[in-house]
PDB file of C-alpha atoms in Angstrom:
ATOM      1  CA  MET A 181     -23.965 -51.793 -34.759  1.00  0.00           C
ATOM      2  CA  SER A 182     -23.735 -50.847 -31.095  1.00  0.00           C
ATOM      3  CA  GLU A 183     -25.381 -47.689 -29.784  1.00  0.00           C
ATOM      4  CA  CYS A 184     -24.494 -45.329 -26.954  1.00  0.00           C
ATOM      5  CA  GLY A 185     -26.456 -46.566 -23.937  1.00  0.00           C
ATOM      6  CA  GLY A 186     -27.728 -49.462 -26.112  1.00  0.00           C
ATOM      7  CA  ARG A 187     -29.657 -52.583 -25.350  1.00  0.00           C
ATOM      8  CA  GLY A 188     -28.330 -55.064 -22.836  1.00  0.00           C
ATOM      9  CA  GLY A 189     -27.386 -58.608 -23.841  1.00  0.00           C
ATOM     10  CA  GLY A 190     -28.745 -61.841 -22.505  1.00  0.00           C
ATOM     11  CA  GLY A 191     -31.341 -64.495 -23.320  1.00  0.00           C
ATOM     12  CA  GLY A 192     -35.065 -64.552 -22.859  1.00  0.00           C
ATOM     13  CA  ASN A 193     -34.890 -66.344 -19.490  1.00  0.00           C
ATOM     14  CA  ASN A 194     -34.302 -63.145 -17.483  1.00  0.00           C
ATOM     15  CA  SER A 195     -37.284 -61.083 -18.587  1.00  0.00           C
ATOM     16  CA  GLU A 196     -38.555 -60.759 -15.052  1.00  0.00           C
ATOM     17  CA  ASP A 197     -35.217 -59.387 -13.861  1.00  0.00           C
ATOM     18  CA  ALA A 198     -35.269 -56.889 -16.687  1.00  0.00           C
ATOM     19  CA  GLU A 199     -38.693 -55.708 -15.723  1.00  0.00           C
ATOM     20  CA  ASP A 200     -37.662 -55.381 -12.050  1.00  0.00           C
ATOM     21  CA  GLU A 201     -34.475 -53.383 -12.729  1.00  0.00           C
ATOM     22  CA  GLY A 202     -35.519 -51.318 -15.731  1.00  0.00           C
ATOM     23  CA  GLY A 203     -39.141 -50.616 -14.973  1.00  0.00           C
ATOM     24  CA  GLY A 204     -40.199 -52.212 -18.317  1.00  0.00           C
ATOM     25  CA  PRO A 205     -39.908 -55.324 -20.397  1.00  0.00           C
ATOM     26  CA  LYS A 206     -36.649 -56.433 -21.894  1.00  0.00           C
ATOM     27  CA  GLY A 207     -35.824 -54.908 -25.197  1.00  0.00           C
ATOM     28  CA  SER A 208     -37.205 -51.465 -24.336  1.00  0.00           C
ATOM     29  CA  GLY A 209     -33.797 -49.846 -24.636  1.00  0.00           C
ATOM     30  CA  SER A 210     -32.276 -47.556 -21.954  1.00  0.00           C
ATOM     31  CA  LEU A 211     -34.130 -46.873 -18.706  1.00  0.00           C
ATOM     32  CA  SER A 212     -36.866 -44.283 -18.833  1.00  0.00           C
ATOM     33  CA  PRO A 213     -36.809 -41.436 -16.251  1.00  0.00           C
ATOM     34  CA  ALA A 214     -39.734 -42.992 -14.383  1.00  0.00           C
ATOM     35  CA  GLY A 215     -38.005 -46.381 -14.284  1.00  0.00           C
ATOM     36  CA  ALA A 216     -34.720 -44.886 -13.053  1.00  0.00           C
ATOM     37  CA  ALA A 217     -36.523 -43.004 -10.276  1.00  0.00           C
ATOM     38  CA  ALA A 218     -38.370 -46.154  -9.212  1.00  0.00           C
ATOM     39  CA  SER A 219     -35.125 -48.148  -9.182  1.00  0.00           C
ATOM     40  CA  LEU A 220     -33.360 -45.508  -7.049  1.00  0.00           C
ATOM     41  CA  GLU A 221     -36.292 -45.356  -4.642  1.00  0.00           C
ATOM     42  CA  GLY A 222     -36.215 -49.125  -4.266  1.00  0.00           C
ATOM     43  CA  ARG A 223     -32.520 -49.120  -3.466  1.00  0.00           C
ATOM     44  CA  ILE A 224     -32.965 -46.402  -0.825  1.00  0.00           C
ATOM     45  CA  ARG A 225     -35.800 -48.364   0.820  1.00  0.00           C
ATOM     46  CA  ARG A 226     -33.730 -51.539   0.899  1.00  0.00           C
ATOM     47  CA  GLY A 227     -30.824 -49.619   2.434  1.00  0.00           C
ATOM     48  CA  LEU A 228     -33.029 -48.111   5.135  1.00  0.00           C
ATOM     49  CA  ARG A 229     -34.555 -51.504   5.941  1.00  0.00           C
ATOM     50  CA  GLY A 230     -31.089 -52.997   6.258  1.00  0.00           C
ATOM     51  CA  ALA A 231     -29.887 -50.181   8.540  1.00  0.00           C
ATOM     52  CA  SER A 232     -33.012 -50.513  10.714  1.00  0.00           C
ATOM     53  CA  LEU A 233     -32.534 -54.261  10.986  1.00  0.00           C
ATOM     54  CA  MET A 234     -28.872 -53.846  11.954  1.00  0.00           C
ATOM     55  CA  ALA A 235     -29.761 -51.214  14.580  1.00  0.00           C
ATOM     56  CA  ARG A 236     -32.272 -53.606  16.171  1.00  0.00           C
ATOM     57  CA  GLN A 237     -29.825 -56.470  16.150  1.00  0.00           C
ATOM     58  CA  ARG A 238     -26.742 -54.493  17.288  1.00  0.00           C
ATOM     59  CA  PRO A 239     -27.795 -51.173  18.890  1.00  0.00           C
ATOM     60  CA  GLU A 240     -24.256 -50.434  20.037  1.00  0.00           C
ATOM     61  CA  LEU A 241     -23.233 -49.788  16.406  1.00  0.00           C
ATOM     62  CA  LEU A 242     -25.949 -47.159  16.039  1.00  0.00           C
ATOM     63  CA  CYS A 243     -24.880 -45.454  19.273  1.00  0.00           C
ATOM     64  CA  GLY A 244     -21.256 -45.461  18.144  1.00  0.00           C
ATOM     65  CA  ALA A 245     -22.127 -43.930  14.785  1.00  0.00           C
ATOM     66  CA  VAL A 246     -24.166 -41.169  16.448  1.00  0.00           C
ATOM     67  CA  ALA A 247     -21.362 -40.451  18.921  1.00  0.00           C
ATOM     68  CA  LEU A 248     -18.787 -40.295  16.110  1.00  0.00           C
ATOM     69  CA  GLY A 249     -20.948 -37.873  14.120  1.00  0.00           C
ATOM     70  CA  CYS A 250     -21.398 -35.599  17.130  1.00  0.00           C
ATOM     71  CA  ALA A 251     -17.645 -35.606  17.756  1.00  0.00           C
ATOM     72  CA  LEU A 252     -16.931 -34.613  14.161  1.00  0.00           C
ATOM     73  CA  LEU A 253     -19.450 -31.784  14.273  1.00  0.00           C
ATOM     74  CA  PHE A 254     -17.979 -30.465  17.526  1.00  0.00           C
ATOM     75  CA  ALA A 255     -14.441 -30.599  16.139  1.00  0.00           C
ATOM     76  CA  LEU A 256     -15.522 -28.742  12.997  1.00  0.00           C
ATOM     77  CA  LYS A 257     -17.291 -26.033  15.004  1.00  0.00           C
ATOM     78  CA  PHE A 258     -14.286 -25.595  17.311  1.00  0.00           C
ATOM     79  CA  THR A 259     -11.922 -25.282  14.348  1.00  0.00           C
ATOM     80  CA  CYS A 260     -14.095 -22.627  12.692  1.00  0.00           C
ATOM     81  CA  SER A 261     -14.386 -20.635  15.911  1.00  0.00           C
ATOM     82  CA  ARG A 262     -10.605 -20.611  16.306  1.00  0.00           C
ATOM     83  CA  ALA A 263      -9.934 -19.596  12.715  1.00  0.00           C
ATOM     84  CA  LYS A 264     -10.193 -15.865  13.455  1.00  0.00           C
ATOM     85  CA  ASP A 265      -7.461 -16.193  16.096  1.00  0.00           C
ATOM     86  CA  VAL A 266      -5.019 -17.398  13.436  1.00  0.00           C
ATOM     87  CA  ILE A 267      -4.835 -13.878  11.921  1.00  0.00           C
ATOM     88  CA  ILE A 268      -1.827 -12.176  13.512  1.00  0.00           C
ATOM     89  CA  PRO A 269      -2.048  -8.371  13.720  1.00  0.00           C
ATOM     90  CA  ALA A 270       0.734  -6.384  12.080  1.00  0.00           C
ATOM     91  CA  LYS A 271       3.685  -5.590  14.288  1.00  0.00           C
ATOM     92  CA  PRO A 272       4.015  -1.943  15.330  1.00  0.00           C
ATOM     93  CA  PRO A 273       6.532   0.002  13.248  1.00  0.00           C
ATOM     94  CA  VAL A 274      10.067   0.669  14.427  1.00  0.00           C
ATOM     95  CA  SER A 275      12.444   3.550  13.847  1.00  0.00           C
ATOM     96  CA  PHE A 276      13.660   3.913  10.294  1.00  0.00           C
ATOM     97  CA  PHE A 277      16.464   6.307  11.252  1.00  0.00           C
ATOM     98  CA  SER A 278      18.784   5.900  14.219  1.00  0.00           C
ATOM     99  CA  SER A 279      18.349   7.966  17.355  1.00  0.00           C
ATOM    100  CA  ARG A 280      21.588   9.844  16.536  1.00  0.00           C
ATOM    101  CA  SER A 281      20.377  10.833  13.082  1.00  0.00           C
ATOM    102  CA  PRO A 282      19.814  14.533  12.279  1.00  0.00           C
ATOM    103  CA  VAL A 283      16.493  13.494  10.732  1.00  0.00           C
ATOM    104  CA  LEU A 284      13.384  13.573  12.919  1.00  0.00           C
ATOM    105  CA  ASP A 285      11.805  10.164  12.342  1.00  0.00           C
ATOM    106  CA  LEU A 286       8.013   9.962  12.774  1.00  0.00           C
ATOM    107  CA  PHE A 287       7.883   6.199  12.237  1.00  0.00           C
ATOM    108  CA  GLN A 288       4.273   5.940  13.397  1.00  0.00           C
ATOM    109  CA  GLY A 289       3.046   8.235  10.638  1.00  0.00           C
ATOM    110  CA  GLN A 290       2.319  11.250  12.879  1.00  0.00           C
ATOM    111  CA  LEU A 291       1.440  13.656  10.101  1.00  0.00           C
ATOM    112  CA  ASP A 292      -0.233  16.049  12.536  1.00  0.00           C
ATOM    113  CA  TYR A 293       3.005  16.423  14.511  1.00  0.00           C
ATOM    114  CA  ALA A 294       4.911  17.067  11.288  1.00  0.00           C
ATOM    115  CA  ASP A 295       2.514  19.911  10.483  1.00  0.00           C
ATOM    116  CA  HIS A 296       3.035  21.276  13.984  1.00  0.00           C
ATOM    117  CA  VAL A 297       6.840  21.401  13.836  1.00  0.00           C
ATOM    118  CA  ARG A 298       6.667  22.795  10.322  1.00  0.00           C
ATOM    119  CA  GLN A 299       5.047  25.984  11.614  1.00  0.00           C
ATOM    120  CA  ASP A 300       8.111  26.770  13.754  1.00  0.00           C
ATOM    121  CA  SER A 301      10.759  26.388  11.037  1.00  0.00           C
ATOM    122  CA  GLU A 302      11.748  28.538   8.096  1.00  0.00           C
ATOM    123  CA  VAL A 303      12.481  25.611   5.783  1.00  0.00           C
ATOM    124  CA  VAL A 304      11.311  22.029   6.312  1.00  0.00           C
ATOM    125  CA  VAL A 305      11.984  18.955   4.199  1.00  0.00           C
ATOM    126  CA  LEU A 306       9.486  16.091   4.582  1.00  0.00           C
ATOM    127  CA  PHE A 307      10.692  12.646   3.540  1.00  0.00           C
ATOM    128  CA  PHE A 308       7.730  10.280   3.083  1.00  0.00           C
ATOM    129  CA  TYR A 309       8.858   6.660   3.057  1.00  0.00           C
ATOM    130  CA  ALA A 310       7.680   3.064   3.244  1.00  0.00           C
ATOM    131  CA  PRO A 311       9.958   0.908   5.438  1.00  0.00           C
ATOM    132  CA  TRP A 312       9.802  -2.057   3.047  1.00  0.00           C
ATOM    133  CA  CYS A 313      10.594   0.005  -0.051  1.00  0.00           C
ATOM    134  CA  GLY A 314      14.051  -0.569  -1.497  1.00  0.00           C
ATOM    135  CA  GLN A 315      14.230   2.985  -2.881  1.00  0.00           C
ATOM    136  CA  SER A 316      13.363   4.402   0.545  1.00  0.00           C
ATOM    137  CA  ILE A 317      16.076   2.320   2.168  1.00  0.00           C
ATOM    138  CA  ALA A 318      18.612   3.392  -0.457  1.00  0.00           C
ATOM    139  CA  ALA A 319      17.708   7.090  -0.070  1.00  0.00           C
ATOM    140  CA  ARG A 320      17.951   6.995   3.730  1.00  0.00           C
ATOM    141  CA  ALA A 321      21.727   7.546   3.833  1.00  0.00           C
ATOM    142  CA  GLU A 322      21.490  10.356   1.244  1.00  0.00           C
ATOM    143  CA  ILE A 323      18.836  12.152   3.286  1.00  0.00           C
ATOM    144  CA  GLU A 324      20.943  11.845   6.430  1.00  0.00           C
ATOM    145  CA  GLN A 325      23.961  13.245   4.638  1.00  0.00           C
ATOM    146  CA  ALA A 326      22.044  16.247   3.309  1.00  0.00           C
ATOM    147  CA  ALA A 327      20.445  16.819   6.713  1.00  0.00           C
ATOM    148  CA  SER A 328      23.870  16.813   8.394  1.00  0.00           C
ATOM    149  CA  ARG A 329      25.107  19.567   6.082  1.00  0.00           C
ATOM    150  CA  LEU A 330      21.981  21.711   6.540  1.00  0.00           C
ATOM    151  CA  SER A 331      21.054  20.866  10.133  1.00  0.00           C
ATOM    152  CA  ASP A 332      21.618  24.435  11.364  1.00  0.00           C
ATOM    153  CA  GLN A 333      19.257  25.915   8.751  1.00  0.00           C
ATOM    154  CA  VAL A 334      16.758  23.248   7.669  1.00  0.00           C
ATOM    155  CA  LEU A 335      14.607  20.758   9.568  1.00  0.00           C
ATOM    156  CA  PHE A 336      14.459  17.303   7.994  1.00  0.00           C
ATOM    157  CA  VAL A 337      11.460  15.163   8.985  1.00  0.00           C
ATOM    158  CA  ALA A 338      10.908  11.567   7.882  1.00  0.00           C
ATOM    159  CA  ILE A 339       7.387  10.137   8.004  1.00  0.00           C
ATOM    160  CA  ASN A 340       6.373   6.510   7.710  1.00  0.00           C
ATOM    161  CA  CYS A 341       3.462   6.775   5.289  1.00  0.00           C
ATOM    162  CA  TRP A 342       2.803   3.043   5.023  1.00  0.00           C
ATOM    163  CA  TRP A 343       1.624   1.975   8.500  1.00  0.00           C
ATOM    164  CA  ASN A 344      -2.145   1.518   8.220  1.00  0.00           C
ATOM    165  CA  GLN A 345      -2.866   3.090  11.608  1.00  0.00           C
ATOM    166  CA  GLY A 346      -0.846   6.239  10.994  1.00  0.00           C
ATOM    167  CA  LYS A 347      -2.432   9.509   9.951  1.00  0.00           C
ATOM    168  CA  CYS A 348      -0.090   9.831   6.996  1.00  0.00           C
ATOM    169  CA  ARG A 349      -1.406   6.608   5.441  1.00  0.00           C
ATOM    170  CA  LYS A 350      -4.997   7.727   6.040  1.00  0.00           C
ATOM    171  CA  GLN A 351      -4.589  11.235   4.618  1.00  0.00           C
ATOM    172  CA  LYS A 352      -1.956  10.828   1.899  1.00  0.00           C
ATOM    173  CA  HIS A 353      -2.313   8.599  -1.129  1.00  0.00           C
ATOM    174  CA  PHE A 354       1.103   8.251  -2.735  1.00  0.00           C
ATOM    175  CA  PHE A 355       1.586   5.941  -5.692  1.00  0.00           C
ATOM    176  CA  TYR A 356       5.340   5.578  -5.154  1.00  0.00           C
ATOM    177  CA  PHE A 357       8.030   5.991  -2.498  1.00  0.00           C
ATOM    178  CA  PRO A 358      10.000   7.858  -1.389  1.00  0.00           C
ATOM    179  CA  VAL A 359       8.459  11.313  -1.807  1.00  0.00           C
ATOM    180  CA  ILE A 360      10.221  14.535  -0.780  1.00  0.00           C
ATOM    181  CA  HIS A 361       8.314  17.765  -0.139  1.00  0.00           C
ATOM    182  CA  LEU A 362       9.926  21.070   0.759  1.00  0.00           C
ATOM    183  CA  TYR A 363       8.060  23.730   2.722  1.00  0.00           C
ATOM    184  CA  HIS A 364       9.219  27.335   2.966  1.00  0.00           C
ATOM    185  CA  ARG A 365       7.562  29.717   5.370  1.00  0.00           C
ATOM    186  CA  SER A 366       6.373  31.738   2.368  1.00  0.00           C
ATOM    187  CA  PHE A 367       5.404  28.920  -0.005  1.00  0.00           C
ATOM    188  CA  GLY A 368       5.196  25.185  -0.484  1.00  0.00           C
ATOM    189  CA  PRO A 369       5.017  22.346  -0.783  1.00  0.00           C
ATOM    190  CA  ILE A 370       7.468  21.819  -3.629  1.00  0.00           C
ATOM    191  CA  GLU A 371       8.055  18.202  -4.634  1.00  0.00           C
ATOM    192  CA  TYR A 372      11.630  17.201  -5.326  1.00  0.00           C
ATOM    193  CA  LYS A 373      11.870  15.065  -8.461  1.00  0.00           C
ATOM    194  CA  GLY A 374      15.605  14.895  -8.935  1.00  0.00           C
ATOM    195  CA  PRO A 375      18.077  12.108  -8.217  1.00  0.00           C
ATOM    196  CA  MET A 376      18.080  10.644  -4.717  1.00  0.00           C
ATOM    197  CA  SER A 377      21.573  11.961  -4.082  1.00  0.00           C
ATOM    198  CA  ALA A 378      22.709  14.095  -1.155  1.00  0.00           C
ATOM    199  CA  VAL A 379      24.454  16.558  -3.488  1.00  0.00           C
ATOM    200  CA  TYR A 380      21.352  17.222  -5.597  1.00  0.00           C
ATOM    201  CA  ILE A 381      19.025  17.302  -2.599  1.00  0.00           C
ATOM    202  CA  GLU A 382      21.241  19.851  -0.860  1.00  0.00           C
ATOM    203  CA  LYS A 383      21.395  21.987  -4.003  1.00  0.00           C
ATOM    204  CA  PHE A 384      17.606  21.861  -4.299  1.00  0.00           C
ATOM    205  CA  VAL A 385      17.144  22.955  -0.678  1.00  0.00           C
ATOM    206  CA  ARG A 386      19.673  25.785  -0.883  1.00  0.00           C
ATOM    207  CA  ARG A 387      17.936  27.228  -3.931  1.00  0.00           C
ATOM    208  CA  ALA A 388      14.634  27.185  -2.095  1.00  0.00           C
ATOM    209  CA  MET A 389      16.217  28.937   0.879  1.00  0.00           C
ATOM    210  CA  LYS A 390      17.175  31.922  -1.326  1.00  0.00           C
ATOM    211  CA  PRO A 391      14.601  32.145  -4.121  1.00  0.00           C
ATOM    212  CA  LEU A 392      15.533  35.757  -5.032  1.00  0.00           C
ATOM    213  CA  LEU A 393      18.648  36.584  -7.003  1.00  0.00           C
ATOM    214  CA  TYR A 394      19.839  40.176  -7.432  1.00  0.00           C
ATOM    215  CA  ILE A 395      21.224  41.015 -10.867  1.00  0.00           C
ATOM    216  CA  PRO A 396      22.968  44.414 -10.833  1.00  0.00           C
ATOM    217  CA  SER A 397      23.731  44.890 -14.544  1.00  0.00           C
ATOM    218  CA  GLN A 398      22.566  44.042 -18.035  1.00  0.00           C
ATOM    219  CA  SER A 399      25.619  41.881 -18.692  1.00  0.00           C
ATOM    220  CA  ALA A 400      24.872  39.862 -15.549  1.00  0.00           C
ATOM    221  CA  LEU A 401      21.287  39.468 -16.762  1.00  0.00           C
ATOM    222  CA  LEU A 402      22.500  38.108 -20.099  1.00  0.00           C
ATOM    223  CA  ASP A 403      24.745  35.640 -18.301  1.00  0.00           C
ATOM    224  CA  PHE A 404      21.809  34.539 -16.171  1.00  0.00           C
ATOM    225  CA  LEU A 405      19.560  34.067 -19.197  1.00  0.00           C
ATOM    226  CA  SER A 406      22.179  31.891 -20.826  1.00  0.00           C
ATOM    227  CA  SER A 407      22.225  29.599 -17.774  1.00  0.00           C
ATOM    228  CA  TYR A 408      18.482  29.221 -17.110  1.00  0.00           C
ATOM    229  CA  GLU A 409      15.852  28.258 -19.632  1.00  0.00           C
ATOM    230  CA  VAL A 410      12.622  29.541 -17.989  1.00  0.00           C
ATOM    231  CA  PRO A 411      13.375  32.131 -15.313  1.00  0.00           C
ATOM    232  CA  VAL A 412      10.649  34.149 -13.574  1.00  0.00           C
ATOM    233  CA  PHE A 413      11.323  37.868 -13.286  1.00  0.00           C
ATOM    234  CA  LEU A 414      10.348  40.253 -10.549  1.00  0.00           C
ATOM    235  CA  ILE A 415      11.337  43.830 -11.314  1.00  0.00           C
ATOM    236  CA  ALA A 416      11.951  46.051  -8.308  1.00  0.00           C
ATOM    237  CA  CYS A 417      12.346  49.688  -9.343  1.00  0.00           C
ATOM    238  CA  SER A 418      11.706  52.880  -7.438  1.00  0.00           C
ATOM    239  CA  GLN A 419      11.752  55.058 -10.576  1.00  0.00           C
ATOM    240  CA  GLY A 420      10.274  53.256 -13.540  1.00  0.00           C
ATOM    241  CA  PHE A 421      11.589  50.016 -15.016  1.00  0.00           C
ATOM    242  CA  SER A 422      14.913  51.300 -16.364  1.00  0.00           C
ATOM    243  CA  LEU A 423      17.592  48.643 -15.936  1.00  0.00           C
ATOM    244  CA  ALA A 424      20.281  51.340 -16.069  1.00  0.00           C
ATOM    245  CA  ARG A 425      18.988  53.026 -12.900  1.00  0.00           C
ATOM    246  CA  THR A 426      18.211  49.998 -10.764  1.00  0.00           C
ATOM    247  CA  GLY A 427      18.909  46.335 -10.530  1.00  0.00           C
ATOM    248  CA  LEU A 428      16.678  43.333 -11.359  1.00  0.00           C
ATOM    249  CA  PHE A 429      15.560  40.707  -8.863  1.00  0.00           C
ATOM    250  CA  VAL A 430      15.063  37.303 -10.427  1.00  0.00           C
ATOM    251  CA  LEU A 431      13.251  34.334  -8.916  1.00  0.00           C
ATOM    252  CA  SER A 432      15.588  31.431  -9.507  1.00  0.00           C
ATOM    253  CA  GLU A 433      14.061  28.126 -10.544  1.00  0.00           C
ATOM    254  CA  PHE A 434      14.244  25.215  -8.107  1.00  0.00           C
TER     255      PHE A 434
END
């Protein structure tokens, strides 16, 4: 029965060859570690002697091999040194809205400028977008439409919050786009979470522009309560809290 790595075949006339190659007499089985090391060392020595003999007989081959090795090393070093130049920096951002748009487009992510213009306006809507985002692209026309209807009362500002060199990207950490924040001079920000439709955005902004609703009678109050689920009340009375004597101001929900 044969064995894995078993004995080699052959007659008794090659015992010397077996001793030379295996480091032991024939019939000793597979090579021992010492015999394998001695065999490998012998092969390396024979190879070196052959290379030395060839170099003495034909020195031009040795010179050619050395020159070829140097050329390969130089080419490899040059390729590695040029590898960093292959990385192309990102192109600077471009305008997301047209120059004729009623929306102020801060396409370089100038969040500090947005904060500056916000101080001079009663109501400001900030539209944070990523130029590659399909939802941002789809909402662009809706934002422009709402801004056109409210341009005389509300400032709409769009900010590219994706460019890595912009302040918006460095200071804000949004997990989705687009994001709409509304700032009133008295409060804010309020995030808009409704549909990205001009009609709903305009309705949201108009409610924020007039957060107080005057209710003159009890019947009007009952009608209001039937329309809103969680209203917030602010009672303004000069003589007690009697609804018969004075009206009721109600903070409408956004």
